[in-house]
mmCIF file of C-alpha atoms in Angstrom:
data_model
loop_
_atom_site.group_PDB
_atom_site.id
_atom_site.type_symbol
_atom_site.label_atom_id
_atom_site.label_comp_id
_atom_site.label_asym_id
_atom_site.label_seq_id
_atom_site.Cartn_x
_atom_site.Cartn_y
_atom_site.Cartn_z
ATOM 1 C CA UNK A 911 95.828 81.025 93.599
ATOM 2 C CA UNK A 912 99.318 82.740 92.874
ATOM 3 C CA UNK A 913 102.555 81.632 95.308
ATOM 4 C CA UNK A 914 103.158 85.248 95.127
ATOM 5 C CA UNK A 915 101.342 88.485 94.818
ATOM 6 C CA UNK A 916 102.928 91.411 92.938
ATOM 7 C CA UNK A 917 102.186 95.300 92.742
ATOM 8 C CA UNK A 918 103.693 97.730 91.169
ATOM 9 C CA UNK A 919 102.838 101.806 91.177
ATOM 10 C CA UNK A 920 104.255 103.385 88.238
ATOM 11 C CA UNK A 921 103.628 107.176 87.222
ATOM 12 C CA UNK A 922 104.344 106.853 83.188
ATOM 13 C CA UNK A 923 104.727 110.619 82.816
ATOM 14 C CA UNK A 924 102.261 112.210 80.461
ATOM 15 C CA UNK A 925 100.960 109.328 78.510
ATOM 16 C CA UNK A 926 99.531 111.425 75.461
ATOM 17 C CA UNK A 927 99.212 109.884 71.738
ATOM 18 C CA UNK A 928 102.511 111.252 69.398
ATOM 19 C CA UNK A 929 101.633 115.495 68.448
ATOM 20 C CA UNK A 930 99.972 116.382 71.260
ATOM 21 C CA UNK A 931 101.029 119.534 73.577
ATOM 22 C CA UNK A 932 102.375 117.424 76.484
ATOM 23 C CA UNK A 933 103.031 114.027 74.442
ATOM 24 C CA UNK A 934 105.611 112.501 72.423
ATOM 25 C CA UNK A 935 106.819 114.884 69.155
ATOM 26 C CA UNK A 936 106.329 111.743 66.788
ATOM 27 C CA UNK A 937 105.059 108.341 66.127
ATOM 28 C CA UNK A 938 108.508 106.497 66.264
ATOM 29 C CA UNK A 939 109.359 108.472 69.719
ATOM 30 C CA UNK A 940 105.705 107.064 71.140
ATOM 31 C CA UNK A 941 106.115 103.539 69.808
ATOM 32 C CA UNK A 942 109.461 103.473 71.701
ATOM 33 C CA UNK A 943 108.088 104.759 74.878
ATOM 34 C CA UNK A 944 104.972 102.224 74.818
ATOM 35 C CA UNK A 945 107.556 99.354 74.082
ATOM 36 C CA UNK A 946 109.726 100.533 77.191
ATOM 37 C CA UNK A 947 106.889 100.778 79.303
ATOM 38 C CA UNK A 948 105.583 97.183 77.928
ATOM 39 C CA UNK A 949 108.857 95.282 78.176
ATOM 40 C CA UNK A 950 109.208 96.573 82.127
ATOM 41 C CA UNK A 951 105.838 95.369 83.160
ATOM 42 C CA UNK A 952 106.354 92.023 81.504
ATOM 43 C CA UNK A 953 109.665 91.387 82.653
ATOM 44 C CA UNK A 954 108.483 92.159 85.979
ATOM 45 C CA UNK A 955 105.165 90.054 85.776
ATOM 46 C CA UNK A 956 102.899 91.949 88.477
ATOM 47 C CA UNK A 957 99.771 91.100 89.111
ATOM 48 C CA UNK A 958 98.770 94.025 88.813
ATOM 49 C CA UNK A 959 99.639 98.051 87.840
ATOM 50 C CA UNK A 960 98.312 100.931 89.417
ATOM 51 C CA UNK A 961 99.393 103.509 86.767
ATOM 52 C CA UNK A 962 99.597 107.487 86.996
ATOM 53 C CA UNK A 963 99.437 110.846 84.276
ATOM 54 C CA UNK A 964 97.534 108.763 81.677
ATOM 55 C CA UNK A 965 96.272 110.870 79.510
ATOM 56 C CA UNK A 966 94.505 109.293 76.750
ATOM 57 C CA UNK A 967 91.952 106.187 76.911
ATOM 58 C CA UNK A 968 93.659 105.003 73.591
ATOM 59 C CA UNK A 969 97.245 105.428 75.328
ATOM 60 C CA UNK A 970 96.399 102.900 77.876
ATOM 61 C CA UNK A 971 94.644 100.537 75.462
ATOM 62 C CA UNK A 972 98.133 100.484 73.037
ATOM 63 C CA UNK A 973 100.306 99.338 76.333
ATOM 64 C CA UNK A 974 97.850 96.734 77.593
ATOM 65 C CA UNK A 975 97.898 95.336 74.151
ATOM 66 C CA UNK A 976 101.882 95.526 74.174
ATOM 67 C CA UNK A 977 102.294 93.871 77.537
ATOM 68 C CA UNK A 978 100.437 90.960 76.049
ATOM 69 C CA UNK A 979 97.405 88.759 75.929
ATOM 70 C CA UNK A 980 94.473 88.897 78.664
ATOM 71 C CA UNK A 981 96.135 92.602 80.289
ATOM 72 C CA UNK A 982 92.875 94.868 80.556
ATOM 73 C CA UNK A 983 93.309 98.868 81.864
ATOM 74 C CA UNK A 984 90.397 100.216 83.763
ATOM 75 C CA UNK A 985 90.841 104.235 84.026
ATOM 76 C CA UNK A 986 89.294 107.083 86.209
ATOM 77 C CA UNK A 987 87.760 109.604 84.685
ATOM 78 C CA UNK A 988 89.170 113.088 84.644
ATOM 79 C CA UNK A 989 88.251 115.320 87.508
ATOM 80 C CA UNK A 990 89.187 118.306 85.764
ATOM 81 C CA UNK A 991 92.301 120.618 84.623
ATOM 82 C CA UNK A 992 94.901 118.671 82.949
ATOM 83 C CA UNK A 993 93.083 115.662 81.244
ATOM 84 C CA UNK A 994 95.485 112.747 82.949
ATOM 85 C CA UNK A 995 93.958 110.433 85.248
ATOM 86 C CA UNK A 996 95.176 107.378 87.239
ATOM 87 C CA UNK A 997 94.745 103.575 85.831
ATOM 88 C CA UNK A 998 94.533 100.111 86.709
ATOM 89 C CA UNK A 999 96.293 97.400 84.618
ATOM 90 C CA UNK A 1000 96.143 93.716 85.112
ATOM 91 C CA UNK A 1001 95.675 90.264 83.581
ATOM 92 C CA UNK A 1002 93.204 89.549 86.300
ATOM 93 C CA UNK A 1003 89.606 90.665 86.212
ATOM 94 C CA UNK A 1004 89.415 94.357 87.489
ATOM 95 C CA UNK A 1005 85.739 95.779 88.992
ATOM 96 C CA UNK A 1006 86.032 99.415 89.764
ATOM 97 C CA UNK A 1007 84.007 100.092 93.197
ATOM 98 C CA UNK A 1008 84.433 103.850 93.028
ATOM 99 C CA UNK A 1009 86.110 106.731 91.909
ATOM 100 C CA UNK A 1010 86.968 109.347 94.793
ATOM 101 C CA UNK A 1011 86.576 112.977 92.977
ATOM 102 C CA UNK A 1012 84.596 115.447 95.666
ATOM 103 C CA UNK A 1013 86.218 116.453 98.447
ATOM 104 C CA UNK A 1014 83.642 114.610 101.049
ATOM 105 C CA UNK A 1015 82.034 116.536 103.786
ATOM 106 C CA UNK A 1016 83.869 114.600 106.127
ATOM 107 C CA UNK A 1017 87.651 115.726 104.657
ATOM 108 C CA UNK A 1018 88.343 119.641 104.139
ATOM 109 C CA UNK A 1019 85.607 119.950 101.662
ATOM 110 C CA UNK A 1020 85.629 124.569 101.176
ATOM 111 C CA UNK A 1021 89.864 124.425 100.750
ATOM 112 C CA UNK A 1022 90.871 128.021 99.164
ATOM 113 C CA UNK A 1023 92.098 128.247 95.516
ATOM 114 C CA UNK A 1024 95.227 130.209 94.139
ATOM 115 C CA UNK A 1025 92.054 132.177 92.074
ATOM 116 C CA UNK A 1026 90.355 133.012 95.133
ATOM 117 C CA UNK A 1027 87.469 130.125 94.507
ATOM 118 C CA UNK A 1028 87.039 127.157 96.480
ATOM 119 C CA UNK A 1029 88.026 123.916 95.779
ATOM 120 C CA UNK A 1030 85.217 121.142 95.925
ATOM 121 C CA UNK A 1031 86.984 118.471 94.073
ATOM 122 C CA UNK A 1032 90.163 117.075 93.847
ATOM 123 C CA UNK A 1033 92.520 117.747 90.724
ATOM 124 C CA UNK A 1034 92.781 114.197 89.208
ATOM 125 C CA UNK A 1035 90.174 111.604 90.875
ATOM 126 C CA UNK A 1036 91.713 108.315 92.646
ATOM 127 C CA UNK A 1037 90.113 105.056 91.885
ATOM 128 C CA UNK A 1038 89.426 102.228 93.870
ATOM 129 C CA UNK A 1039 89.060 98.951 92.236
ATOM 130 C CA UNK A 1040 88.547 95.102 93.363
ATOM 131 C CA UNK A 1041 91.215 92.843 91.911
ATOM 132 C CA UNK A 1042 90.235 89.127 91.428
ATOM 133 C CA UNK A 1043 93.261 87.947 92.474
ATOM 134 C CA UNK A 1044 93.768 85.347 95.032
ATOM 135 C CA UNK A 1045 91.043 85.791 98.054
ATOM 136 C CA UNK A 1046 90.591 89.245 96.946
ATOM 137 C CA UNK A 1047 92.476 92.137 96.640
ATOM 138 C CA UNK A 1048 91.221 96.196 97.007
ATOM 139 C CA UNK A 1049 93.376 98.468 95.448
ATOM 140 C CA UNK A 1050 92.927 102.535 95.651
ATOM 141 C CA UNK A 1051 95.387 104.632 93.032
ATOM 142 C CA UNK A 1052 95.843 108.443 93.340
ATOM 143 C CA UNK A 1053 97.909 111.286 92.142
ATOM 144 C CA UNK A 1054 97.857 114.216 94.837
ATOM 145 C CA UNK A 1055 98.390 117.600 94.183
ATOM 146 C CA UNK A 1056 102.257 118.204 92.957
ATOM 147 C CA UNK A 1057 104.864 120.817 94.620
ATOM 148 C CA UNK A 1058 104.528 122.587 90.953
ATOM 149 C CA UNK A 1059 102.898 125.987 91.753
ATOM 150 C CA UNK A 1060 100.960 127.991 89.883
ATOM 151 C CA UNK A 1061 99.760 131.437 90.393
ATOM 152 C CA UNK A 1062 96.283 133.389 89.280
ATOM 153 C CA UNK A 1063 95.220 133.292 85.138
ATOM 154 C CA UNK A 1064 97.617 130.087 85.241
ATOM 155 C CA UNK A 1065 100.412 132.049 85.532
ATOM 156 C CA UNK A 1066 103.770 129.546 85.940
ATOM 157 C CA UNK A 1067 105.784 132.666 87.772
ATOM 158 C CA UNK A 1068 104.674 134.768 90.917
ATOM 159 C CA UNK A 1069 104.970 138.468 90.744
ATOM 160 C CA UNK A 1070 106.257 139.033 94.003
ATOM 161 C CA UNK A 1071 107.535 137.019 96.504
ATOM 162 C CA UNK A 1072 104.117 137.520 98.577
ATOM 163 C CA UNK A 1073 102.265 135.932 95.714
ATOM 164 C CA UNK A 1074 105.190 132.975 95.561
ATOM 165 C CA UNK A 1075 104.488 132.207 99.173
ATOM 166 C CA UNK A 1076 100.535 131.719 98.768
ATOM 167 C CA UNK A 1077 101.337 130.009 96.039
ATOM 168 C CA UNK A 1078 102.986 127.167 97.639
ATOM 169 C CA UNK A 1079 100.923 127.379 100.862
ATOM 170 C CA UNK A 1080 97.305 126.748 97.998
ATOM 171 C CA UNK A 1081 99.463 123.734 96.826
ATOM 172 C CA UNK A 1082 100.546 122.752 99.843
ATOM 173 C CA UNK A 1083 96.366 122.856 101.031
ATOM 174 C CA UNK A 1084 95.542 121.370 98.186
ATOM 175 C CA UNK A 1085 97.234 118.138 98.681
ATOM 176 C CA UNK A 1086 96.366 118.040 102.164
ATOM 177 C CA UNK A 1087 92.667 118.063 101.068
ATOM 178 C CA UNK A 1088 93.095 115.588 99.056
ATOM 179 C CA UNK A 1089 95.008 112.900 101.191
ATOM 180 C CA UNK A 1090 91.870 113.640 103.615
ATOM 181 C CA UNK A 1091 89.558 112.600 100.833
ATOM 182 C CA UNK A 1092 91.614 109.369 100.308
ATOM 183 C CA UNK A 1093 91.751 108.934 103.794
ATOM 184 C CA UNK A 1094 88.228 108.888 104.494
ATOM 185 C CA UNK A 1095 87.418 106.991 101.583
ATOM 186 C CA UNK A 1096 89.199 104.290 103.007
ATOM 187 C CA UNK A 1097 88.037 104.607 106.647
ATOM 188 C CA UNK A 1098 84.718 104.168 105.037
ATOM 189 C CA UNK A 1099 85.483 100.986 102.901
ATOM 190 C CA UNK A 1100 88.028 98.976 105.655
ATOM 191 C CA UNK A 1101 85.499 99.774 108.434
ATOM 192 C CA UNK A 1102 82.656 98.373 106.767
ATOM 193 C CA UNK A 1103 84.422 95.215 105.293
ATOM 194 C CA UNK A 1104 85.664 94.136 108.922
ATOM 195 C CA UNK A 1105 84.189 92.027 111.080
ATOM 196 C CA UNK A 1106 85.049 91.583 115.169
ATOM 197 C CA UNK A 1107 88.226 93.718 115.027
ATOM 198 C CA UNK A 1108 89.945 91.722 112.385
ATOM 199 C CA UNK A 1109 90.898 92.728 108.889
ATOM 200 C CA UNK A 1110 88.616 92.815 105.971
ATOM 201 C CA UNK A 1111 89.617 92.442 102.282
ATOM 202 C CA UNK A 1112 93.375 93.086 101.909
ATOM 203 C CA UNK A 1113 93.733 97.070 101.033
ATOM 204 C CA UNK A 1114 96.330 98.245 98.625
ATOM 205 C CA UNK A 1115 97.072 102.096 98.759
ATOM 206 C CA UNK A 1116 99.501 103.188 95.673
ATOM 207 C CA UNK A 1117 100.286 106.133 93.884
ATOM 208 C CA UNK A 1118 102.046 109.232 93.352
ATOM 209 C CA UNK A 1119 101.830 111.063 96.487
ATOM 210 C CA UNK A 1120 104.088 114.137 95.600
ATOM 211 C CA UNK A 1121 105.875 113.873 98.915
ATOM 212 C CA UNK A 1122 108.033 112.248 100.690
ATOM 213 C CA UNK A 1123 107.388 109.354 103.724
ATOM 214 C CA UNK A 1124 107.695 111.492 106.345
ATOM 215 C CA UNK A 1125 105.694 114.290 105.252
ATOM 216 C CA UNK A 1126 101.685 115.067 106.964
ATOM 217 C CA UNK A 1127 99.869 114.216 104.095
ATOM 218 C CA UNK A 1128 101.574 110.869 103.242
ATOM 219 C CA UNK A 1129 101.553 109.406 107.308
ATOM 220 C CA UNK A 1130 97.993 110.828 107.083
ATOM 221 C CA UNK A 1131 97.099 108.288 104.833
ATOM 222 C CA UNK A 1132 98.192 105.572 106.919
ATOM 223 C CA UNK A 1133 95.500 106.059 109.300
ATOM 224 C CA UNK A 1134 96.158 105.648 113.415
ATOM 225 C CA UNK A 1135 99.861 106.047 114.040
ATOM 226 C CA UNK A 1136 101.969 103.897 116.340
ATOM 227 C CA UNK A 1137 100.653 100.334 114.865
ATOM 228 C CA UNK A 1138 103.517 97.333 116.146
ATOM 229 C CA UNK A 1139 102.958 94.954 113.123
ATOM 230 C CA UNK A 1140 103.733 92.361 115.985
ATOM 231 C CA UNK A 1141 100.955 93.151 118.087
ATOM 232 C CA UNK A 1142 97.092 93.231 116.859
ATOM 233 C CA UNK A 1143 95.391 95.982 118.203
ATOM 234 C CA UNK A 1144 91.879 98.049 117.319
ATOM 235 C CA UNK A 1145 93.260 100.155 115.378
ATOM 236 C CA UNK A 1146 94.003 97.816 112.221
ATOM 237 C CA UNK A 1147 91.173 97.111 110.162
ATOM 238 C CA UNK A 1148 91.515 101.033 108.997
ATOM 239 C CA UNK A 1149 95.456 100.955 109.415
ATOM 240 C CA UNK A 1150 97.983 100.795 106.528
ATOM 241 C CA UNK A 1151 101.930 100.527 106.347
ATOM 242 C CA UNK A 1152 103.931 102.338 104.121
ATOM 243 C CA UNK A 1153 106.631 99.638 102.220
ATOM 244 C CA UNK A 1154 108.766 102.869 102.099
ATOM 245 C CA UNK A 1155 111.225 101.604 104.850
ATOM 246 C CA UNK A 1156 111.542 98.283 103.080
ATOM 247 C CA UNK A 1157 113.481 99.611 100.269
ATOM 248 C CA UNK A 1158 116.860 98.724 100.064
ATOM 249 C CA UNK A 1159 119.421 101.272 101.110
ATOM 250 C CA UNK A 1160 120.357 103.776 97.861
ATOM 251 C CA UNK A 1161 117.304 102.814 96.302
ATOM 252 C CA UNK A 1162 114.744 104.631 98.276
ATOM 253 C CA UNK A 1163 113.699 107.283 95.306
ATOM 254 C CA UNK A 1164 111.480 107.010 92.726
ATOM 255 C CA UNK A 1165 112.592 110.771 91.198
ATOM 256 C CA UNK A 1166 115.960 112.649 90.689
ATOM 257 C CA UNK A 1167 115.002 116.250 90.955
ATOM 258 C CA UNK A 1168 117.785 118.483 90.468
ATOM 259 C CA UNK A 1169 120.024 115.979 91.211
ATOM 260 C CA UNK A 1170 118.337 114.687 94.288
ATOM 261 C CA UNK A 1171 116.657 111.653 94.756
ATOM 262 C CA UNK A 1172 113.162 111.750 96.049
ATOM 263 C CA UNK A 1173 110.620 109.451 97.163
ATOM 264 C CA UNK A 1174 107.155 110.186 96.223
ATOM 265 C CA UNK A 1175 105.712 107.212 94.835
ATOM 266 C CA UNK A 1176 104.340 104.391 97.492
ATOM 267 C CA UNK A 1177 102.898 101.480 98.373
ATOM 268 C CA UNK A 1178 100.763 101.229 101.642
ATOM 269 C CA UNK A 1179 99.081 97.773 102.944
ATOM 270 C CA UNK A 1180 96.971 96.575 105.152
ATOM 271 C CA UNK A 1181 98.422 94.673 108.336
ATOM 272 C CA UNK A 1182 97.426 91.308 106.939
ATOM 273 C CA UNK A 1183 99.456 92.361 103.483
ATOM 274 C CA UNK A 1184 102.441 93.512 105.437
ATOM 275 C CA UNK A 1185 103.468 90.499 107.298
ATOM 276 C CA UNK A 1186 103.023 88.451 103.803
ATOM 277 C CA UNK A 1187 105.853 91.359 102.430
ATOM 278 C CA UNK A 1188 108.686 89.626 100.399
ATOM 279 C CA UNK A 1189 110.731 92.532 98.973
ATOM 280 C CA UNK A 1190 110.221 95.785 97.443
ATOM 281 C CA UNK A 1191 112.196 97.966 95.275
ATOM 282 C CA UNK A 1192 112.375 101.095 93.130
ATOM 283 C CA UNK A 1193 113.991 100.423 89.985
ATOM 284 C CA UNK A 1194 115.743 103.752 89.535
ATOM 285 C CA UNK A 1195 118.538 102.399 87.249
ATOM 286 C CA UNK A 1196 117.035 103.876 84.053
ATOM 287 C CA UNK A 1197 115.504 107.176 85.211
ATOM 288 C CA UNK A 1198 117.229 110.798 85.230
ATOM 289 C CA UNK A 1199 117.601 113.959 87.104
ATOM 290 C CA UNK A 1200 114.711 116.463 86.013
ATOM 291 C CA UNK A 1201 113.909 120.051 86.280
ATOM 292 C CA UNK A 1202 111.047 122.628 86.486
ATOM 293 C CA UNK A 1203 111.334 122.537 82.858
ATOM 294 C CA UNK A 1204 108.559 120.154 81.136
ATOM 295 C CA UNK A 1205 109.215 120.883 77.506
ATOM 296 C CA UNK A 1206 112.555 119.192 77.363
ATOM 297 C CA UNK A 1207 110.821 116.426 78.167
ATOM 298 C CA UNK A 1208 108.697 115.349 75.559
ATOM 299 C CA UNK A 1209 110.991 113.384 73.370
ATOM 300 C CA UNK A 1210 111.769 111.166 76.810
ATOM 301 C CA UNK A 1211 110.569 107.761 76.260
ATOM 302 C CA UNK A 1212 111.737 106.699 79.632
ATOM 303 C CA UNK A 1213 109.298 108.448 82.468
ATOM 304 C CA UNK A 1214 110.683 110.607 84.704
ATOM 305 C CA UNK A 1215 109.491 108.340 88.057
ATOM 306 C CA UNK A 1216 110.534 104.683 88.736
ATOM 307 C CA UNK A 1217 108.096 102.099 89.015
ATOM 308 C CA UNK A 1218 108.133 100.860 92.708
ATOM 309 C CA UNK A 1219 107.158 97.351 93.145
ATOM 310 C CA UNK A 1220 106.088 95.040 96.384
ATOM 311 C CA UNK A 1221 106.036 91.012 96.776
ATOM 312 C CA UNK A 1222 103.838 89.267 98.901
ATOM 313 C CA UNK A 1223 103.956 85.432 99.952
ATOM 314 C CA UNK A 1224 100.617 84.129 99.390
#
């Protein structure tokens, strides 16, 4: 058993081989960017990575082998659109339990699309995967629906400020359909692993939310509201607790966008999980400010989002 468990989220921005549309322009610029990413995670030892935007199989392969001996990457499959999908990497033994892709009957499963057609499935999957790591860990990994808004025949630009407003409204629904689907996935999964009120198998909720702390669909995803982490009460074997609070003061961003820092990438726990917390940071010191613009960014070998990492005392 470790003294201490560590997690890290980390969205690694478009993780495409060198020549592709959205990856690196050469070989040397992708070898760089795999040795960043690889010397981070090792220096940081986690025990495990929930990883975002990879977008080849191969990708994730070449940084487990470049983090070092025994790391393994288990990856969701594509649920459509862009081909990225979120990740799991760890030197512990990884099972993956399930991989969250409809929109369940029990969420906002008929949400409107900017082409008038209705979405059934959300835009890249989560996955939820049992960590062999002391007792027992569950982790789930997603990547809502971004604040990037796009407009009928995948237009990038609205042709009136009519069609601008739906657009971000279908975004906005969009990522709201698919916390729900999170949501319930892990009503279903911390309900049925409790027993008499107390809580299950530790729950680990990470990702790229595309949204601040504060907004609906990330306190959604926390489950019942108003949860003292002093007091026990019914509602925590389904409750989580965003680390976001926990960051130190002028480090609670994981993106500069236009100059401002945002936080959209976080770590929620289970009650058990949060009164084991150690520290947790966002190591922002080697990311920049980014715009609209995505083509400028395909030399970067530095992503555009800080990893955000938790201790917890065993």
């Amino acid at each position: 058993m470790t003294s201490t468990l560590t997690v890290m989220t980390w969205n690694v921005e478009n993780l495409f081989p060198a020549g592709h549309p959205d990856g690196p322009p050469d070989r040397e610029t992708y070898a760089v960017k795999i040795a960043y990413l690889a010397t981070t995670i090792r220096g940081l030892n986690p025990d495990v990575v929930a990883l975002q935007e990879v977008g080849d199989p191969q990708c994730a392969q070449d940084l487990a082998r470049a983090v070092g001996d025994g790391w393994q990457v288990q990856l969701a499959e594509p649920a459509g659109g862009r081909p990225i999908r979120v990740g799991i990497l760890s030197p512990h033994p990884v099972t993956i339990e399930d991989q969250i892709v409809d929109l369940p009957d029990a969420g906002l499963p008929a949400v409107p699309d900017v082409d008038g057609t209705t979405l059934t499935r959300m835009g890249r999957g989560a996955l939820q995967v049992h960590v062999d790591v002391g007792g027992g860990l569950r982790l789930i990994t997603c990547h809502l629906k971004s604040k990037l808004l796009t407009y009928p025949e995948d237009r990038r630009y609205p042709k009136n400020e009519d069609e601008r407003a739906r657009g971000a409204g279908y975004a906005l629904l969009r990522r709201a359909a698919e916390a729900v689907a999170v949501r319930v996935q892990l009503n279903k999964v911390m309900t049925a692993s409790a027993a008499d009120g107390e809580p299950g198998v530790p729950t680990i909720l990470c990702g790229d939310l595309n949204d601040g702390p504060d907004a609906v669909t990330t306190t959604l995803l926390g489950g019942p509201s108003d949860g003292d982490i002093n007091r026990p009460d019914k509602g925590d074997p389904v409750r989580l607790y965003n680390l976001a609070p926990l960051l130190p003061l002028g480090r609670a961003y994981s993106r500069i966008y236009q100059g401002r820092g945002e936080l959209i990438d976080h770590i929620l726990v289970s009650r058990d999980l949060r009164l084991r917390v150690a520290t947790v940071d966002s190591l922002v010191d080697d990311i920049g400010s980014i715009t609209e613009s995505t083509d400028t960014r395909r030399p970067a070998t530095v992503p555009d989002h800080a990893p955000v990492i938790a201790r917890f005392h065993a």
